[in-house]
Tab-separated table of C-alpha atoms and ligand atoms in Angstrom:
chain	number	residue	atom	x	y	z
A	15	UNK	CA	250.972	-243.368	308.233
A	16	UNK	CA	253.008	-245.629	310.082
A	17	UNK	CA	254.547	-245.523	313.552
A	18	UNK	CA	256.370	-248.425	315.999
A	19	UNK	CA	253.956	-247.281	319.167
A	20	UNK	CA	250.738	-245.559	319.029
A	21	UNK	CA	249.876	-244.128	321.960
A	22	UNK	CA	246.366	-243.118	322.925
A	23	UNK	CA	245.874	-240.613	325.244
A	24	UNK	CA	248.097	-237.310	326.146
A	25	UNK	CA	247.639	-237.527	329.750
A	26	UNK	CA	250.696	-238.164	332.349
A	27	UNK	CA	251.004	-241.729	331.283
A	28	UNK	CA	250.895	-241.461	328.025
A	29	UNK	CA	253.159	-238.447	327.393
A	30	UNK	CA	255.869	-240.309	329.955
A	31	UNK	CA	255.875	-243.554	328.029
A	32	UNK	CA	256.248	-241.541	324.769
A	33	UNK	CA	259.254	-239.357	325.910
A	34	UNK	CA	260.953	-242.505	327.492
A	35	UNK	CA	260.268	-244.559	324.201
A	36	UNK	CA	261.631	-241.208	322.261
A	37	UNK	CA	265.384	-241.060	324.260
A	38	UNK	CA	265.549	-244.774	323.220
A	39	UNK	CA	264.902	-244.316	319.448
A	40	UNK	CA	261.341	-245.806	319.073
A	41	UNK	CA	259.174	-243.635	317.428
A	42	UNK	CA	255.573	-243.264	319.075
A	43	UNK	CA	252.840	-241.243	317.807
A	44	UNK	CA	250.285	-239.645	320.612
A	45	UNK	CA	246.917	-239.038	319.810
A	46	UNK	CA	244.833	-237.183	322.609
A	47	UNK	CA	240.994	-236.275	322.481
A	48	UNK	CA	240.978	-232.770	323.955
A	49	UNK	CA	243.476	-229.949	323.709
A	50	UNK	CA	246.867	-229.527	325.289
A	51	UNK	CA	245.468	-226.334	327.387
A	52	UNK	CA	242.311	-228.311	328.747
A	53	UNK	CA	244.838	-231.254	329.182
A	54	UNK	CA	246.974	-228.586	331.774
A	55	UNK	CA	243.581	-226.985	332.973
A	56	UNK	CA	242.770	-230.463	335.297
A	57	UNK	CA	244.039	-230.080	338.579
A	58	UNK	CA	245.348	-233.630	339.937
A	59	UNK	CA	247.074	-234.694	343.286
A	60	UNK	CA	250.538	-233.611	343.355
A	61	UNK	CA	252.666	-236.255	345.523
A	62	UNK	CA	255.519	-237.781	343.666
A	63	UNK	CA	257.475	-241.226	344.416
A	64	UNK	CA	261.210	-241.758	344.228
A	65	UNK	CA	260.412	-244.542	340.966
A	66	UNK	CA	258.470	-241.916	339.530
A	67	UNK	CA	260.988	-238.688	339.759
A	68	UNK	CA	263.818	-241.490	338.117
A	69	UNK	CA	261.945	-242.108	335.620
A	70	UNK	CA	261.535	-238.289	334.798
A	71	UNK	CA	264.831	-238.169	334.990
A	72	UNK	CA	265.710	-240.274	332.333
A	73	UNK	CA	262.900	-238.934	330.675
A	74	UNK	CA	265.119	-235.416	330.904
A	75	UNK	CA	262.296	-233.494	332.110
A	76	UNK	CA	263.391	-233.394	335.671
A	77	UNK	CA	265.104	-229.865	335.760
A	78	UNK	CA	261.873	-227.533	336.601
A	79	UNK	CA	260.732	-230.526	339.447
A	80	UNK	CA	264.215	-230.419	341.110
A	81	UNK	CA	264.528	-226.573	341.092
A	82	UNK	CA	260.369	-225.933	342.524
A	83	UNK	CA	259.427	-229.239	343.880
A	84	UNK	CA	259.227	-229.282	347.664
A	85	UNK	CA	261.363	-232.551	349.266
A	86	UNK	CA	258.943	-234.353	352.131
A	87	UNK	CA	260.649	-236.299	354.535
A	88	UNK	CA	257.319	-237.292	356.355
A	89	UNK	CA	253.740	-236.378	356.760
A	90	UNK	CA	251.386	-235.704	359.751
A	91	UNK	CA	248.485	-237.650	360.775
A	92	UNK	CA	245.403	-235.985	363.159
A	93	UNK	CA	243.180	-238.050	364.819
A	94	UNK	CA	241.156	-237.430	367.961
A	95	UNK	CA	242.273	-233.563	368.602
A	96	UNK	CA	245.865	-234.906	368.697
A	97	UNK	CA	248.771	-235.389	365.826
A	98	UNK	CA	251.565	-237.230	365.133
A	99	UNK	CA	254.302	-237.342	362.687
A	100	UNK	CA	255.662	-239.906	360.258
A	101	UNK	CA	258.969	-239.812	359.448
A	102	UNK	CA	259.473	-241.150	356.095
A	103	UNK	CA	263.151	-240.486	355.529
A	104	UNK	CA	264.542	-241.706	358.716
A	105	UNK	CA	261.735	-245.341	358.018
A	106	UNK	CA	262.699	-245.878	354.694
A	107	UNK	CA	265.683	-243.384	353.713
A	108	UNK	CA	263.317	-241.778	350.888
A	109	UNK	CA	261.024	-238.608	350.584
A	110	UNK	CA	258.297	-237.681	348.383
A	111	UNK	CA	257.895	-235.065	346.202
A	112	UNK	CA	255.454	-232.551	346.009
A	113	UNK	CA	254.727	-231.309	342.529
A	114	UNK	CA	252.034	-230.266	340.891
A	115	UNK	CA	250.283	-232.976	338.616
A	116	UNK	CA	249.535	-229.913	335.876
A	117	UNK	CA	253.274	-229.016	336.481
A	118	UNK	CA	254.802	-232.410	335.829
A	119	UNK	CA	252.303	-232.517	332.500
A	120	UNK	CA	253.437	-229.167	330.803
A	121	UNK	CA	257.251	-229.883	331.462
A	122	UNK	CA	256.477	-233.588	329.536
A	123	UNK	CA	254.097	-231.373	326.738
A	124	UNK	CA	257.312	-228.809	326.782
A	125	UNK	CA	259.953	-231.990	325.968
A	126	UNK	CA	257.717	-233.511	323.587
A	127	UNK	CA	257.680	-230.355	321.289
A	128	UNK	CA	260.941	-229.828	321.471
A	129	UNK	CA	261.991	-233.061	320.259
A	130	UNK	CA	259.482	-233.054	316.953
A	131	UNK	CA	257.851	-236.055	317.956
A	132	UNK	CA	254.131	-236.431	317.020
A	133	UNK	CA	251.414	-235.288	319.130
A	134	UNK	CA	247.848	-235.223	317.399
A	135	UNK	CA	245.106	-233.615	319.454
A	136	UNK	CA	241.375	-233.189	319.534
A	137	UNK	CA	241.287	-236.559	317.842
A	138	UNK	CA	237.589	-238.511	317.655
A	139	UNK	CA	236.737	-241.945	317.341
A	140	UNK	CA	239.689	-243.929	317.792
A	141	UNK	CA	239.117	-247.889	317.362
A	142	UNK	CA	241.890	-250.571	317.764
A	143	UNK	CA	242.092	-252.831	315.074
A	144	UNK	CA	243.802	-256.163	315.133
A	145	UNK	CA	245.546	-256.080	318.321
A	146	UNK	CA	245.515	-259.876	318.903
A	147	UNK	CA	247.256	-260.372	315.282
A	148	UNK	CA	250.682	-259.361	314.163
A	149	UNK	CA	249.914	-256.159	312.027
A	150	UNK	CA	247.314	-253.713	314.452
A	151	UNK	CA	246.759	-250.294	313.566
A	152	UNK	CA	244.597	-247.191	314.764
A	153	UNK	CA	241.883	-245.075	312.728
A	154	UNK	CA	240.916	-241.937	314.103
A	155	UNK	CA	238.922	-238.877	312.868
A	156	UNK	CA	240.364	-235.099	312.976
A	157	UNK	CA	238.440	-232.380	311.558
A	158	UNK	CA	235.958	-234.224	309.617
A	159	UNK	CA	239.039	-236.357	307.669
A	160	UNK	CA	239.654	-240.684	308.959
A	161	UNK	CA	243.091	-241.307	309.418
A	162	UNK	CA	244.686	-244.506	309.533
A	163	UNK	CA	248.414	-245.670	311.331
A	164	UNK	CA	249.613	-248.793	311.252
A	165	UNK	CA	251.854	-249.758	314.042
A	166	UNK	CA	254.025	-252.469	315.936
A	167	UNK	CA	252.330	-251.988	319.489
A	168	UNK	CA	249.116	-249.971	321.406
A	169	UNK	CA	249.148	-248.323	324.297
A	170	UNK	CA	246.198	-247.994	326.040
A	171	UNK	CA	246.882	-244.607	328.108
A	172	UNK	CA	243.558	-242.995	327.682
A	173	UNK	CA	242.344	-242.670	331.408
A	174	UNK	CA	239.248	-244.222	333.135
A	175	UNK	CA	236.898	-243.160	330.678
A	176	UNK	CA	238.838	-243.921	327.607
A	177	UNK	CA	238.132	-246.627	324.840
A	178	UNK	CA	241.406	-249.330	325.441
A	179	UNK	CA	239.985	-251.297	327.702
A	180	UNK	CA	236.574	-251.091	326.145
A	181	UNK	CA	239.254	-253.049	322.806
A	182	UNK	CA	239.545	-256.066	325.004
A	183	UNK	CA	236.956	-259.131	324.126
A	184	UNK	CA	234.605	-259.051	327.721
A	185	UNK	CA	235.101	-262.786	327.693
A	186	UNK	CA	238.760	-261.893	328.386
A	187	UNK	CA	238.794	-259.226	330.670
A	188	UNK	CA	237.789	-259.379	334.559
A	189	UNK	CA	236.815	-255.872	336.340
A	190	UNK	CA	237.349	-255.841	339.704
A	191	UNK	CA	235.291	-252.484	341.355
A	192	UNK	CA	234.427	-250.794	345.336
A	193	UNK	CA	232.711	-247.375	345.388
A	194	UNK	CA	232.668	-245.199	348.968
A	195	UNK	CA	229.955	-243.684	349.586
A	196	UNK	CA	231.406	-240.482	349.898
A	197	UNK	CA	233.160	-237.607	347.967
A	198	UNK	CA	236.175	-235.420	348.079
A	199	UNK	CA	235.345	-231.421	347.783
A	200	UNK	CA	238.622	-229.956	346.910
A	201	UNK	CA	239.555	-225.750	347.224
A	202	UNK	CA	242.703	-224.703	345.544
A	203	UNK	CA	243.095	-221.196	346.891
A	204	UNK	CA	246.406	-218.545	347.148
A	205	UNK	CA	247.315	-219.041	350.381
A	206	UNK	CA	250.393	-220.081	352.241
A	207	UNK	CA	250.183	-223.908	353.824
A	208	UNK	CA	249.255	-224.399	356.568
A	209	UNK	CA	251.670	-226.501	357.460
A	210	UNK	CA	255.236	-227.710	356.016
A	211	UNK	CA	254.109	-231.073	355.359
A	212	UNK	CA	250.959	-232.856	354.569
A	213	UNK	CA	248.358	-233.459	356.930
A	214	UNK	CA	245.788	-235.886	356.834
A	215	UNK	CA	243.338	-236.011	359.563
A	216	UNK	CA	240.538	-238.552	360.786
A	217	UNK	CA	238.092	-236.265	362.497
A	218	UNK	CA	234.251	-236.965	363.642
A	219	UNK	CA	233.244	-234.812	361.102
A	220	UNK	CA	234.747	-236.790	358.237
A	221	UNK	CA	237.795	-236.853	356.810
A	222	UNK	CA	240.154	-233.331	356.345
A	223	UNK	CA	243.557	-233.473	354.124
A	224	UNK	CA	245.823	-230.334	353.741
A	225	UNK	CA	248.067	-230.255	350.420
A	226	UNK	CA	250.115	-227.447	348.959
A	227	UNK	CA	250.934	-227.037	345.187
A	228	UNK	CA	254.052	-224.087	346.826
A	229	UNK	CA	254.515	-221.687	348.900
A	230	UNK	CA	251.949	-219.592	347.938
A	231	UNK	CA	249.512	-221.778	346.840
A	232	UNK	CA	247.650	-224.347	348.799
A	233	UNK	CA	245.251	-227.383	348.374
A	234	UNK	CA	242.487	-228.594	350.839
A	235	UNK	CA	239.945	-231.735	351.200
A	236	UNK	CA	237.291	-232.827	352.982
A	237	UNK	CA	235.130	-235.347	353.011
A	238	UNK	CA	231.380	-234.304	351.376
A	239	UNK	CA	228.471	-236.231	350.367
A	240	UNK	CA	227.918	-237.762	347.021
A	241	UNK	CA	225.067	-235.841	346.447
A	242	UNK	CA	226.882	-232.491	347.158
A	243	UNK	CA	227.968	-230.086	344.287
A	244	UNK	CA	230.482	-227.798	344.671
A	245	UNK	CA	228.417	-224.684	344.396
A	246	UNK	CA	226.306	-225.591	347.622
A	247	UNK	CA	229.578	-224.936	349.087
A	248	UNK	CA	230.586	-221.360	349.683
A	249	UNK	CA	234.198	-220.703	350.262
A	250	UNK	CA	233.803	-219.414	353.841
A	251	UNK	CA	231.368	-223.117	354.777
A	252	UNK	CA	234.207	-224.593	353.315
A	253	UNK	CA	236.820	-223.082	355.189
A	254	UNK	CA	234.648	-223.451	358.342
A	255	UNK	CA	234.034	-227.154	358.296
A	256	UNK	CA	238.069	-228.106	357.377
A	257	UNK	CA	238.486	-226.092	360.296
A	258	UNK	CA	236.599	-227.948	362.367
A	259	UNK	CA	237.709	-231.418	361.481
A	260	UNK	CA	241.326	-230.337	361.959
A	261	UNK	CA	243.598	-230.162	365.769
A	262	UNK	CA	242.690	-226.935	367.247
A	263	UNK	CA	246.537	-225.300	366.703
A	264	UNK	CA	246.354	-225.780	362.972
A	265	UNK	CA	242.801	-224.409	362.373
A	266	UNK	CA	244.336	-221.583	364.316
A	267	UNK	CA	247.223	-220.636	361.777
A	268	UNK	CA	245.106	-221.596	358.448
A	269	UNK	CA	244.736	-218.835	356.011
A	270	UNK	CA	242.646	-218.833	354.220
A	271	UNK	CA	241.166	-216.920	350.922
A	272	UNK	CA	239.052	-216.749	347.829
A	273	UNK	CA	238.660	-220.570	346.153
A	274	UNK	CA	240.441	-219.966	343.042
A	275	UNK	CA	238.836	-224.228	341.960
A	276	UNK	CA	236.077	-226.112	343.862
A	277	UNK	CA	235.308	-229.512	342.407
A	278	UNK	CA	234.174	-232.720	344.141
A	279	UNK	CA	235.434	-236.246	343.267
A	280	UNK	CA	233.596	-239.350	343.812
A	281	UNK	CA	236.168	-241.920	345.111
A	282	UNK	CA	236.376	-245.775	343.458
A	283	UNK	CA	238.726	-248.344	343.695
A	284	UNK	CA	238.863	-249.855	340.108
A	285	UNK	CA	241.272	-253.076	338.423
A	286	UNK	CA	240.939	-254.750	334.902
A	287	UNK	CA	242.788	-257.734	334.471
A	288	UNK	CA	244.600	-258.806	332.123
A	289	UNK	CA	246.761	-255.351	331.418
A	290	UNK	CA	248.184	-256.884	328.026
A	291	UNK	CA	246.142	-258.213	324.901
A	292	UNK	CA	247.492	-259.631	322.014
A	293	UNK	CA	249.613	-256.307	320.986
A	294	UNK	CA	247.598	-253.749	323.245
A	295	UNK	CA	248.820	-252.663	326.668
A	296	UNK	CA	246.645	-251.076	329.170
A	297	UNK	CA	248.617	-248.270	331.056
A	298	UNK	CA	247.683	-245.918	333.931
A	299	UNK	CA	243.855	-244.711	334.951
A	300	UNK	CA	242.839	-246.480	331.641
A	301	UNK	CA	243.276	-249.674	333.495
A	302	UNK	CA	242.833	-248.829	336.994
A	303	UNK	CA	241.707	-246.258	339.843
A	304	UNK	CA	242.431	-246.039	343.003
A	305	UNK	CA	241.230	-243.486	345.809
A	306	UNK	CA	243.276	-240.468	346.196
A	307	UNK	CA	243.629	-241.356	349.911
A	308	UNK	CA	247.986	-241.544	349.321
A	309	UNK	CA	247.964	-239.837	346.000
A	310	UNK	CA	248.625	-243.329	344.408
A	311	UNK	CA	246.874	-242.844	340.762
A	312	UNK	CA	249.544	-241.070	339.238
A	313	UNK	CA	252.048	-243.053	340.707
A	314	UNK	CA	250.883	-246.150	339.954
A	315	UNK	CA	250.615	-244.865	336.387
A	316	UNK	CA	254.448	-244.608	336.342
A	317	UNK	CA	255.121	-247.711	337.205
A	318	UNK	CA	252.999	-249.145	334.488
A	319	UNK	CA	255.020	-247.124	332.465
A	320	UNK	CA	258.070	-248.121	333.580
A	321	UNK	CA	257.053	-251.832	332.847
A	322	UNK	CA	256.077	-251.204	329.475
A	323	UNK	CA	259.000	-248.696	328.460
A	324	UNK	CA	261.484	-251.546	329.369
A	325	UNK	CA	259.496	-254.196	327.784
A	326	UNK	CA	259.622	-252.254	324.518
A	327	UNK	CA	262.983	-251.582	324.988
A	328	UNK	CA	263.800	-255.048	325.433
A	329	UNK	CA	261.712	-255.625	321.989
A	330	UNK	CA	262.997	-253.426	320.023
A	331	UNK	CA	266.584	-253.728	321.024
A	332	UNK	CA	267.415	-257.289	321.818
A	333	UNK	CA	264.517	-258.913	319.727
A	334	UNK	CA	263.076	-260.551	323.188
A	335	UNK	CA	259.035	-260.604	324.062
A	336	UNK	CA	259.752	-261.460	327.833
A	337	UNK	CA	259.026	-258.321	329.482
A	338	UNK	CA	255.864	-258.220	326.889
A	339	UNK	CA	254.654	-261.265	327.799
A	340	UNK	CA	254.840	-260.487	331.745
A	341	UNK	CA	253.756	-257.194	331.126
A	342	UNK	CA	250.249	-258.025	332.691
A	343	UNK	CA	251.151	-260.172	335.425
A	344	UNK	CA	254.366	-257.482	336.743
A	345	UNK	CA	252.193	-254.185	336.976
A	346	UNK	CA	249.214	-256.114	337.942
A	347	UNK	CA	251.129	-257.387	341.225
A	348	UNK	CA	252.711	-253.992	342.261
A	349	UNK	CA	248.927	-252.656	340.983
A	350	UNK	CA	247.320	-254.404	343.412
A	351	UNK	CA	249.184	-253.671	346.505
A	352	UNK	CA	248.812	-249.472	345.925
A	353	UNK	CA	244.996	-250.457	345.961
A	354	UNK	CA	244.962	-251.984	348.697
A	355	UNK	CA	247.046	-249.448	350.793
A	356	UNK	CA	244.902	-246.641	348.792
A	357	UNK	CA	241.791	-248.821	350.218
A	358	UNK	CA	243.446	-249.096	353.914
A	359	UNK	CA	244.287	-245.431	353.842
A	360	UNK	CA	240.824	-244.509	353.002
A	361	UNK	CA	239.392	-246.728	355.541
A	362	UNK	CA	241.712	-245.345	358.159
A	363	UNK	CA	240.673	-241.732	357.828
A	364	UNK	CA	237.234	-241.531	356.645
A	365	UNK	CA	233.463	-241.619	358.709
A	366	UNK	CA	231.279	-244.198	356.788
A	367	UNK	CA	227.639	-243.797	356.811
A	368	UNK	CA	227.203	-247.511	357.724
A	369	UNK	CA	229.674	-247.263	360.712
A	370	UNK	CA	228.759	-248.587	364.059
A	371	UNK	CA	230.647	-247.792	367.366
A	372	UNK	CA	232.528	-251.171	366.934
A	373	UNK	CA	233.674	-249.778	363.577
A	374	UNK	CA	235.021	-246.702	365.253
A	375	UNK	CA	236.697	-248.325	367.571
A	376	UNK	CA	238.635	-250.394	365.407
A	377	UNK	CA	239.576	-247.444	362.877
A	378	UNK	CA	240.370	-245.594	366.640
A	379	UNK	CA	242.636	-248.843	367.704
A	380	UNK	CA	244.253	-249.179	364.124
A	381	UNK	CA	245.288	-245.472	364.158
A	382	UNK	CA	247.044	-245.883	367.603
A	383	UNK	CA	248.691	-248.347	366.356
A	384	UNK	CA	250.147	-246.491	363.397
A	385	UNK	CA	250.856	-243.793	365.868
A	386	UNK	CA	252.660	-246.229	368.386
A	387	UNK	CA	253.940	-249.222	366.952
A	388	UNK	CA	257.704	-248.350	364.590
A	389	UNK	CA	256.692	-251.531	362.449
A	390	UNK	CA	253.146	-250.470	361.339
A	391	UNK	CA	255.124	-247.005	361.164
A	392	UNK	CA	257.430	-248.623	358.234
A	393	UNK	CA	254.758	-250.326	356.708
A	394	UNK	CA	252.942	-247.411	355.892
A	395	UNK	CA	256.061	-245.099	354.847
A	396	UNK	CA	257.136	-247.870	352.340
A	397	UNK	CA	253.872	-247.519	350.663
A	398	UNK	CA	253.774	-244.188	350.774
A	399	UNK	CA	257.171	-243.518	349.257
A	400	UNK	CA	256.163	-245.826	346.816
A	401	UNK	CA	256.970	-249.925	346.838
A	402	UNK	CA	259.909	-250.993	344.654
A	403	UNK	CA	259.245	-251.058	340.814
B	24	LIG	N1	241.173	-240.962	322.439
B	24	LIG	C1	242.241	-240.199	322.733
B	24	LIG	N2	242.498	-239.712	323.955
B	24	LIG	C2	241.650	-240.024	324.935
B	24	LIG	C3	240.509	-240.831	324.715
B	24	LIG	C4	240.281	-241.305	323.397
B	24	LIG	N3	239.231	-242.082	323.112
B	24	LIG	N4	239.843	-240.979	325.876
B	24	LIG	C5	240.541	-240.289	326.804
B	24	LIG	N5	241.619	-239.700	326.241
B	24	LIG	C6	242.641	-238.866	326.887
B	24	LIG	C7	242.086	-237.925	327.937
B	24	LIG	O1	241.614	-236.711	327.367
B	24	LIG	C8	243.299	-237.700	328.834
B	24	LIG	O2	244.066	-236.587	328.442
B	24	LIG	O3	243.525	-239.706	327.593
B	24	LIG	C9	244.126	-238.964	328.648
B	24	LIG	C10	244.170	-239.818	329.890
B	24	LIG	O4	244.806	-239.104	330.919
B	24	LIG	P1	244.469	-239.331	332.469
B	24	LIG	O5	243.024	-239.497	332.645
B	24	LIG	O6	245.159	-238.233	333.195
B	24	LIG	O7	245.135	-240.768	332.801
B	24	LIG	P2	246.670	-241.228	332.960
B	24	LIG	O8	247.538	-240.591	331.948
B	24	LIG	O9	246.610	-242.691	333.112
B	24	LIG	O10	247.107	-240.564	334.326
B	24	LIG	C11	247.011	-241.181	335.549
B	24	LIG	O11	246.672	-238.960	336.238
B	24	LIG	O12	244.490	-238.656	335.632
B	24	LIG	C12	245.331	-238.783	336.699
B	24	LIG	O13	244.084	-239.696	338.505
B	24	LIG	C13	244.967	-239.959	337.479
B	24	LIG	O14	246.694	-239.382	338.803
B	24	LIG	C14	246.295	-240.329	337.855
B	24	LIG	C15	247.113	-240.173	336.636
B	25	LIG	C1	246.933	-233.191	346.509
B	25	LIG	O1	247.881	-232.420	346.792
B	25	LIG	O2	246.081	-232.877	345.679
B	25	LIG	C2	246.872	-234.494	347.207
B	25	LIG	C3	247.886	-234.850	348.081
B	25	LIG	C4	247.828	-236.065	348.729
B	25	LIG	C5	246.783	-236.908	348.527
B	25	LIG	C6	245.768	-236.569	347.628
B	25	LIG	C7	245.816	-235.352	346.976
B	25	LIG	O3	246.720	-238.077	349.197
């Protein structure tokens, strides 16, 4: 079998770079470990950046996102018993989107069956051979049988756990890695929002964030312990404590209601460098992770994506490796500033076990200053609408 791109890995990333690549005539192949449903079945943050909904766009799987995505023009931020609002719209003339994660998947899944293109799932052992030469290909196994596909190009999209990166020589590869010492429990439940935007609140109990997937669905955080698990937590402790660690008039109007998903997530920060080997390109969670303090993880895969879709582009179409050869160095800058607003963000809002008062005070005094000062105010909506691609 043959194929220009092979694409490893059917998650957001990958299924975005293969429907861009697709409307521009290069033919990808996808191969993805699990099965589409268990694909759709993880539930992911749902905040979406102006770069990213263009790209869907052009990707002409935008329709379902316009009609039931909700437009944000700001969020709220609670500290101390007290809130205050950022107004992203009027700081930086963009919103976000909220969409579901899931949502954005299926509509990509929906648009890659309906153009033909390849998709093969529940594939095992897939190896990268000769990606630093000019003829690399991919075997994989699929029901018992090896399979072979020779290609032009790799694309690592195969999440944090996947086996691109793994491809890359250690001599040649740096990791870059900060764990928290703390979790995130998360309760999807069918209730309305609390509120019409986000709110993410700083409290003494640890850290509280209220999401919505629409208006009849909601999604909640709050800070746990790593050594929690999810069924320690009943539904009405968990209600109880995000009540607690949110301003007294919005614990008032929460409703709340049977969990219908309780999981916990262990936060990391996480960056390989170099992106780009030889003929292999690392896109998305494969090659980095941030916190999920500003929903940056799928965002950050899209702009990896957009990167690479107009470096093949450029390829294929004009017979020029430029935007292949910078592939590395362009994502990795724009890479490295979401980290380190994900890592401020987290910092902001979170109780550390190691804290002492000075620590509080500062996170107390940098807060206020988010809350009072219009050019800290800007600095933080530009990075949460999303930085320029
Ligand atoms: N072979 C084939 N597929 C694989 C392999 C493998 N060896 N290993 C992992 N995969 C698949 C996974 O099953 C998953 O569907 O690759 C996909 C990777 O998807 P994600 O983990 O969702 O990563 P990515 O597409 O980069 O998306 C980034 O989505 O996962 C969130 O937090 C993440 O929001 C971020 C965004
Ligand atoms: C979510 O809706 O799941 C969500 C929203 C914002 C975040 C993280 C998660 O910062």
């Amino acid at each position: 079998m043959r194929a220009q791109v092979v694409i490893i890995g059917g998650g957001p990333a990958g299924l975005l770079l293969g429907q861009l690549l697709h409307r521009r005539g290069i033919e990808a192949v996808v191969l993805e470990r699990k099965t589409r449903d268990y694909v759709l079945g993880r539930i992911r943050a749902g905040v979406l950046e102006s770069g990213l909904v263009a790209l869907l766009e052009e990707a002409g799987v935008a329709n379902r996102l316009r009609a039931e995505g909700f437009v944000h023009d700001g969020t709220r931020i609670a500290a101390g018993g007290e809130i205050f609002h950022v107004d992203f719209k009027a700081l930086t003339g963009k919103p976000v989107i909220v969409y579901g994660q899931t949502e954005m998947t299926r509509d990509l899944y929906d648009a890659r069956a309906a153009t033909g293109a390849r998709t093969v799932f529940e594939v095992d052992h897939v190896a990268i051979h000769d990606a630093d030469g000019d003829a690399p290909f991919v075997t994989y196994a699929q029901s018992g049988a090896e399979h072979r596909i020779d290609c032009d190009f790799v694309a690592g999209c195969d999440g944090f756990h996947g086996i691109s990166r793994q491809a890359i020589p250690l001599n040649l590869r740096r990791e870059y890695e900060k764990t928290y010492p703390f979790g995130w429990l998360g309760v999807l439940s069918r209730t309305p929002p609390v509120d019409e935007e986000l709110i993410y609140a700083n409290s003494e109990r640890g850290f509280a964030l209220c999401s919505m997937r629409n208006d009849n669905l909601s999604r909640y955080y709050i800070q746990c312990a790593l050594s929690d698990h999810p069924e320690d937590w009943t539904d009405a402790a968990f209600w109880a404590e995000l009540r607690r660690r949110l301003p007294e008039e919005i614990a008032a109007r929460l409703a709340t209601g049977p969990s219908i998903e309780k999981s916990i997530a262990p936060l990391r920060s996480f960056v390989t460098e170099p992106m780009r080997w030889g003929r292999l390109f690392l896109c998305g969670d494969a090659a980095h992770i941030v916190p999920p303090t500003g929903a940056k993880g799928l965002n950050l895969a899209a702009s990896d994506v957009h990167y690479l879709y107009h470096a093949l582009a450029q390829f294929y179409e004009e017979r020029d490796r430029e935007g292949i050869e910078r592939y590395s160095e362009r994502a990795l800058l724009r890479v490295w500033k979401a980290e380190r607003f994900s890592w401020w963000f987290s910092s902001l809002l979170h109780r550390y076990p190691d804290q002492n008062p000075f620590d509080l005070k500062m996170q107390q005094a940098e807060l206020a200053f988010l809350r009072d000062n219009p050019a800290q105010q800007r600095a933080f909506a530009e990075n949460y609408v999303g930085l320029p691609y």
